[in-house]
Every structure is written in structure tokens, then in C-alpha cells.
Short mmCIF file of C-alpha atoms in Angstrom, two decimals:
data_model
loop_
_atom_site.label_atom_id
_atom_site.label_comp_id
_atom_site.label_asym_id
_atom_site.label_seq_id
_atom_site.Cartn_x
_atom_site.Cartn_y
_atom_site.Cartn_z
CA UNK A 125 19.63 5.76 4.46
CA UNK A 126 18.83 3.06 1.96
CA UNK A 127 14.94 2.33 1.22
CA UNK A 128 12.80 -0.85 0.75
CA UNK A 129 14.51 -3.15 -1.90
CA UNK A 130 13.00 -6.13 -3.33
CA UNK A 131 13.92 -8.95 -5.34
CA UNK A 132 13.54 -10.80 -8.32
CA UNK A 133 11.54 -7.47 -10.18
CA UNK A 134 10.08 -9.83 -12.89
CA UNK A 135 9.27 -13.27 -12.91
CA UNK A 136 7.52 -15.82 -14.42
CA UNK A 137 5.88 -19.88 -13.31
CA UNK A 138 3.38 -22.10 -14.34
CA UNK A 139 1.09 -23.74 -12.05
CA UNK A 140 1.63 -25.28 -9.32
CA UNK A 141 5.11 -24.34 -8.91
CA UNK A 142 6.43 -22.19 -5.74
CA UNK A 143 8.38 -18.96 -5.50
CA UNK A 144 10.01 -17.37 -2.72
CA UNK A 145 10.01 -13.48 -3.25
CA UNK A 146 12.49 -11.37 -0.70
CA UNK A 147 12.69 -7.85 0.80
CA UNK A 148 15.12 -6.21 2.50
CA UNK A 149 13.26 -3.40 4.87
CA UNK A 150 14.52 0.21 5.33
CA UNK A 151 17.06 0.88 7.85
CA UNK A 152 15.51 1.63 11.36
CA UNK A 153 12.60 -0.31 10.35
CA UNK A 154 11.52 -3.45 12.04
CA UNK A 155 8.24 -4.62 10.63
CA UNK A 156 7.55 -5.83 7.47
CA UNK A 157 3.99 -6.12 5.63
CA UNK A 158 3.07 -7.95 2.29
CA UNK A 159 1.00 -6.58 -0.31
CA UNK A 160 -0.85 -8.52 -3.49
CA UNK A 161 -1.63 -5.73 -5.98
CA UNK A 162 -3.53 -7.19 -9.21
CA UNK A 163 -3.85 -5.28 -12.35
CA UNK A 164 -5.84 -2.12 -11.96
CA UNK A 165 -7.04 -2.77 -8.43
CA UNK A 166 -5.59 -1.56 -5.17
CA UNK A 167 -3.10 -3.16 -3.25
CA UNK A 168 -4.75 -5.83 -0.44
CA UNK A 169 -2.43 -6.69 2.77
CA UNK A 170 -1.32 -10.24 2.96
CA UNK A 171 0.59 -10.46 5.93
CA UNK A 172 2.42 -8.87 8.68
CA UNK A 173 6.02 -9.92 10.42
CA UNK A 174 7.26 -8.42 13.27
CA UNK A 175 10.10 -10.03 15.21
CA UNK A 176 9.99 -12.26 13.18
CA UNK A 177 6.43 -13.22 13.98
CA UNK A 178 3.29 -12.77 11.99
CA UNK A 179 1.11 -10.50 13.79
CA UNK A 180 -1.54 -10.19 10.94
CA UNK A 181 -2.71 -11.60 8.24
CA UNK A 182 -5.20 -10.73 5.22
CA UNK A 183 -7.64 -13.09 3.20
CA UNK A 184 -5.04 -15.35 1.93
CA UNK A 185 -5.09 -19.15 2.18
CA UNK A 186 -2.46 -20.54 3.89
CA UNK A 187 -0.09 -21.06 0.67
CA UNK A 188 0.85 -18.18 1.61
CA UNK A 189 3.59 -17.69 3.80
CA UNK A 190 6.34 -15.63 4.93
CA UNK A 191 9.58 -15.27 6.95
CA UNK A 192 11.11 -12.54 9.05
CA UNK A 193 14.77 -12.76 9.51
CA UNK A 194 17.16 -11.08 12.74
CA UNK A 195 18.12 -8.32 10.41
CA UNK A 196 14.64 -7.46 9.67
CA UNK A 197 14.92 -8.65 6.10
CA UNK A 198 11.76 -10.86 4.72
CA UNK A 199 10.69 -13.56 2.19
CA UNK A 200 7.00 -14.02 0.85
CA UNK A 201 6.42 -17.89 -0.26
CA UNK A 202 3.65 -19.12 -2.30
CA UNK A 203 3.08 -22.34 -2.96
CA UNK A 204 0.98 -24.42 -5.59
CA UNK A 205 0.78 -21.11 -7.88
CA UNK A 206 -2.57 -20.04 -9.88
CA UNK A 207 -2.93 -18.12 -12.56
CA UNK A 208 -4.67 -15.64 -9.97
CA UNK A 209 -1.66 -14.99 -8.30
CA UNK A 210 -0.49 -13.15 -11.03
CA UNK A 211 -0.13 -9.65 -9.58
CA UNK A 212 2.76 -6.62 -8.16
CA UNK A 213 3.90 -7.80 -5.03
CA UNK A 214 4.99 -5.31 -2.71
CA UNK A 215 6.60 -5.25 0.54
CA UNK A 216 6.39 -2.40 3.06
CA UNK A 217 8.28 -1.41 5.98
CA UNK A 218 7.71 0.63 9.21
CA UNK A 219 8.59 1.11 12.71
CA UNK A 220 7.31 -0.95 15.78
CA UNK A 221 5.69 2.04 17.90
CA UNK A 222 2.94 0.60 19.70
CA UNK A 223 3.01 -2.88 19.19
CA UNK A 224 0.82 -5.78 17.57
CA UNK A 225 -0.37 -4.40 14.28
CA UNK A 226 -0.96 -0.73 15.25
CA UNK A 227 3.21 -0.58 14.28
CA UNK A 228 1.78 -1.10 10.71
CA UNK A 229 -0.34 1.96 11.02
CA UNK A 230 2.58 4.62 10.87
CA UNK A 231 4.34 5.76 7.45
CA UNK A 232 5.12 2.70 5.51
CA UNK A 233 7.72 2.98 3.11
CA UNK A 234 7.10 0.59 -0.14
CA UNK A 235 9.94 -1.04 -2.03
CA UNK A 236 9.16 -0.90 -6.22
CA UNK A 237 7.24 -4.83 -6.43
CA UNK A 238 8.23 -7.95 -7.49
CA UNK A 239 5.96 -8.96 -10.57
CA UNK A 240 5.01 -12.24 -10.62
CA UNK A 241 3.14 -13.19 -13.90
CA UNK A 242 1.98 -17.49 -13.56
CA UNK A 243 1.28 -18.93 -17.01
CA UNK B 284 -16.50 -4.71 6.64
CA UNK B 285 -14.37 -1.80 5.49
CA UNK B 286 -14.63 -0.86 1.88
CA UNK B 287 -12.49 2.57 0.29
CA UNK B 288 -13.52 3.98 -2.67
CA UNK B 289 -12.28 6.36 -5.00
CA UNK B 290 -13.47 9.01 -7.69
CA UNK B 291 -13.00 9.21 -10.33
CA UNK B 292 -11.04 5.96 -11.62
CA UNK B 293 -9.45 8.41 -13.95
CA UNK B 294 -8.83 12.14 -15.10
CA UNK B 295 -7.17 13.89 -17.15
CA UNK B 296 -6.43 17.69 -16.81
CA UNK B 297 -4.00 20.66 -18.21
CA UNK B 298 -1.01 21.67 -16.93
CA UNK B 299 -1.80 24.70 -14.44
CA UNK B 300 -5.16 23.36 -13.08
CA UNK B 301 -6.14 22.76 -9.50
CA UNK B 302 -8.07 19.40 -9.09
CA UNK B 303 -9.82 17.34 -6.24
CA UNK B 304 -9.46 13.88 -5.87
CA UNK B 305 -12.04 12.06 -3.69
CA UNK B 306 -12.07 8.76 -0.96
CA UNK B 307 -14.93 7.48 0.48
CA UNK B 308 -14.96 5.12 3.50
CA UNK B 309 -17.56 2.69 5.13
CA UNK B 310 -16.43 2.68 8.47
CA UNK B 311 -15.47 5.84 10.39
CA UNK B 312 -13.88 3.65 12.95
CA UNK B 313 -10.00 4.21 11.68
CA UNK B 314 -6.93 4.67 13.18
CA UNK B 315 -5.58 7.15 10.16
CA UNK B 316 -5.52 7.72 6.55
CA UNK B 317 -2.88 8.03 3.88
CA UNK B 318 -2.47 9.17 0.17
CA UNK B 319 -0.58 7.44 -2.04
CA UNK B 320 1.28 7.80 -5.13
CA UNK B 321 2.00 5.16 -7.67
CA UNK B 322 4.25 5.56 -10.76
CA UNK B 323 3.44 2.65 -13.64
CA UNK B 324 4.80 -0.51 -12.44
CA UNK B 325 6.57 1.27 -9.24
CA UNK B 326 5.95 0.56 -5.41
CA UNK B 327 3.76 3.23 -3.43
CA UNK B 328 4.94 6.56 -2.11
CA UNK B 329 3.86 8.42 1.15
CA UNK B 330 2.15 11.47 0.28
CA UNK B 331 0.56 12.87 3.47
CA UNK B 332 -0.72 10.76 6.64
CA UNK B 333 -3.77 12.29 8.35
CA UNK B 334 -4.36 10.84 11.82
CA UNK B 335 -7.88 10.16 12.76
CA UNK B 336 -8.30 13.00 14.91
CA UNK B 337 -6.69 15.73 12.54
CA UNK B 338 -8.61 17.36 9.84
CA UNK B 339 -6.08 18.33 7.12
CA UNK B 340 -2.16 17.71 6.12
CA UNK B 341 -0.40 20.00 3.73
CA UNK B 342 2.73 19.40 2.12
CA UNK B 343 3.99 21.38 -0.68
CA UNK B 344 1.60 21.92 -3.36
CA UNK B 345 -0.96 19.00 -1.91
CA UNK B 346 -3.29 19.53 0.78
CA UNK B 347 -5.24 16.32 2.45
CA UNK B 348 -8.56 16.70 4.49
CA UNK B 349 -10.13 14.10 6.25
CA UNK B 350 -14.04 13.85 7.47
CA UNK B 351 -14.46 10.86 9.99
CA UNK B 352 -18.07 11.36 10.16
CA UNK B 353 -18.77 11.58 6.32
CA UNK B 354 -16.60 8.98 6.04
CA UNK B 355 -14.73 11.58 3.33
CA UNK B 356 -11.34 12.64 2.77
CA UNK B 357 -9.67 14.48 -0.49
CA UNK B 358 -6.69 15.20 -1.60
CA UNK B 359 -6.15 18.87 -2.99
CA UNK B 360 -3.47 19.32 -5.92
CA UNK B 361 -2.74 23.13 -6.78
CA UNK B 362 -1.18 24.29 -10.27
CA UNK B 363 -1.25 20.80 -11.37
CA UNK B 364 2.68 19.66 -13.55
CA UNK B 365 2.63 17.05 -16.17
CA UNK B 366 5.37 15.07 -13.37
CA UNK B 367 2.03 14.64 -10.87
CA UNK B 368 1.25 12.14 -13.53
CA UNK B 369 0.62 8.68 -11.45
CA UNK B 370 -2.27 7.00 -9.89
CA UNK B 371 -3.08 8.14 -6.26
CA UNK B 372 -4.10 5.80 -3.83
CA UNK B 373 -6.16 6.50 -0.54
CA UNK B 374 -5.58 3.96 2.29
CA UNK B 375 -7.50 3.55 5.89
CA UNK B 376 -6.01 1.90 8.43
CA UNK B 377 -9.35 0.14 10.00
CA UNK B 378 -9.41 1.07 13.63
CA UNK B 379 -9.90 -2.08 15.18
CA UNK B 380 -7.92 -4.88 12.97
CA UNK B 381 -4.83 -1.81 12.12
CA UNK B 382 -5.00 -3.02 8.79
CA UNK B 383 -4.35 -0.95 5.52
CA UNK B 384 -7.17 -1.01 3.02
CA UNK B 385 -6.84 0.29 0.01
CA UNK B 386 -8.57 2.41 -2.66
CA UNK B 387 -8.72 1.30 -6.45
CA UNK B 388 -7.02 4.54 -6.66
CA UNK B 389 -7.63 7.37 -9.58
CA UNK B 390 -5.47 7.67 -12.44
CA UNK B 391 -3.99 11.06 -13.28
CA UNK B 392 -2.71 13.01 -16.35
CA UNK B 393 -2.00 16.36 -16.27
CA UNK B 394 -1.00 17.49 -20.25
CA UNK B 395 1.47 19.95 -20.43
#
């Protein structure tokens, strides 16, 4: 059984630049949540996907976005980059029980971050 | 609105000790609670998941209680090892949005 694997680990963009971060989810899992974790703080939830749907979403503006592919696999876009986006993203993965986004509220199992530094 | 918090933001203990580590939550309305574990610059890993109408999870040398009505929950680590070094996070999953909100966490070192 292979975990939650993300990729690039480390990168870095200026400003106003885009990056597209990606996640491939556990096997047996079919949803796939977002997570912005800045320096010292906890993580906060940026979005949900669930076939291939978003089915919640956090306090984020609307630069950022996401895609959920057949496979279950997911990609986190941001767009017009600040320095505030500088954080650990993480990706999470869990299964669809219920529906809607009580399937995020089981076990979620976290792939190690992508860290995105913006100069 | 929801709001987790954790105490304390950091401790340090020796190697042997039993410690608490504490969440407090706004909003007894959740659906269930989780501790976390977070090595330096690694993803999170499930500790123990207490549903909202359980009081404790054990697993190993942890043991995880959770107050609804306090709006409490703490996470019991007995004969503490320099490898529980990490940051553990709490996380409620708010009741009526199913969202995860997270703690700030606590920072631990145990010193062997």
C-alpha cells in the first residue's frame, strides 16, 4: 500500500508567477484535501475534491485552485503568487464514507508537503 | 467561529517522564477530534481519532480524552523517548461545515 506522495518538495517564485503543485492520494482513497501550513502556525484547509469536484473550500481567494483527476490524483494551482503564500503545502487523502465533506472527517493520511518559498 | 488552541506552544522534558498535552475548543458542536504528529519539515501523522461521542482512544503508549462540554481534550504520553520528539497537533472537525481546524500545535523534546 503506497501513501500520500507529493511533488516538487522545494520550490521557489517571485511574484506574480503561478505554480501548479501535485499529489498523488493513497490507494483506496478517493478524496483529496489541501492544506496551507505557514511557519509555526497550524495547518488551515484550502480546499476539498471529491470526484473530481470541490466540495469545500477554506478562506482562500479564488487564485486558488485545484484539480481532481479519474485516478484520484490532484494538483493545487496558485496564481499571481505573494510573498504570503510562502508556506508547507500539504495534501491529504481519505475515503468517501458519507458523502459531501463529512468523507473528509475520517483518518486522513498526509503526504510530507511541498514547500513553496515566493521571493 | 471555531478556534483550537493548544498548551503549551512548547516543552521540553527528560527521557522517562509522563506529560499532558492540552486542546481547547470554542465550539462543542464537532463531528470528531484528532492528534497529530509532525516531524520538522514532514507532513502530519494520525495519532488517535476520538469520535465526538467517545471519551478516550489509547494506542500504545498515548492515551487521548476528549470533553465535548469543556470543550477539552488531551493527549496523555507515558515514559516519554527522545524519538516522541515532534510537534503535536490537535484538529476538530467542526460539526456543521466537516472541516478540519487546526491547533498551533505544541512543540516537544524529550532529552535523553
Amino acid at each position: 500500500e503506497t501513501g500520500v506522495t507529493q511533488s516538487p518538495t522545494h520550490l521557489i517564485k517571485t511574484r506574480g508567477q503561478q505554480v501548479t503543485l501535485r499529489c498523488s492520494s493513497q490507494s483506496g482513497h478517493n478524496t483529496v484535501s489541501w492544506y496551507q501550513q505557514a511557519l509555526g502556525q497550524g495547518p488551515q484547509f484550502i480546499f476539498q475534491y471529491y470526484r473530481e469536484e470541490e466540495n469545500g473550500r477554506g478562506n482562500f481567494p479564488p487564485r486558488f485552485s485545484g484539480l481532481q483527476f479519474p485516478n484520484y490524483s490532484s494538483e493545487l494551482n496558485v496564481n499571481a503568487l505573494e510573498l504570503d503564500d510562502s508556506a508547507l503545502y500539504l495534501c491529504a487523502s481519505s475515503s468517501y464514507l458519507t458523502g459531501g465533506l463529512a468523507s473528509g472527517a475520517n483518518v486522513l493520511t498526509f503526504g510530507a508537503g511541498s514547500r513553496l518559498t515566493v521571493l | 467561529k471555531q478556534e483550537v488552541t493548544q498548551i503549551p506552544a512548547a516543552l521540553s522534558v527528560p527521557e522517562g517522564e509522563n506529560l499532558v498535552l492540552n486542546c481547547s475548543f470554542t465550539d462543542s458542536a464537532i463531528y470528531n477530534l484528532q492528534w497529530f504528529r509532525q516531524d520538522p519539515g514532514k507532513g502530519l501523522t494520525s495519532l488517535l481519532l476520538i469520535q465526538s461521542s467517545q471519551r478516550e482512544q489509547t494506542s500504545g503508549r498515548l492515551n487521548a480524552s476528549l470533553d465535548k462540554s469543556s470543550g477539552r481534550s488531551t493527549l496523555y504520553i507515558a515514559a516519554s523517548q527522545p524519538g516522541d520528539s515532534a510537534t503535536y497537533l490537535c484538529a476538530v472537525v467542526d460539526g456543521g461545515t466537516y472541516k478540519y481546524i487546526f491547533g498551533t500545535g505544541t512543540r516537544l523534546k524529550v532529552l535523553a
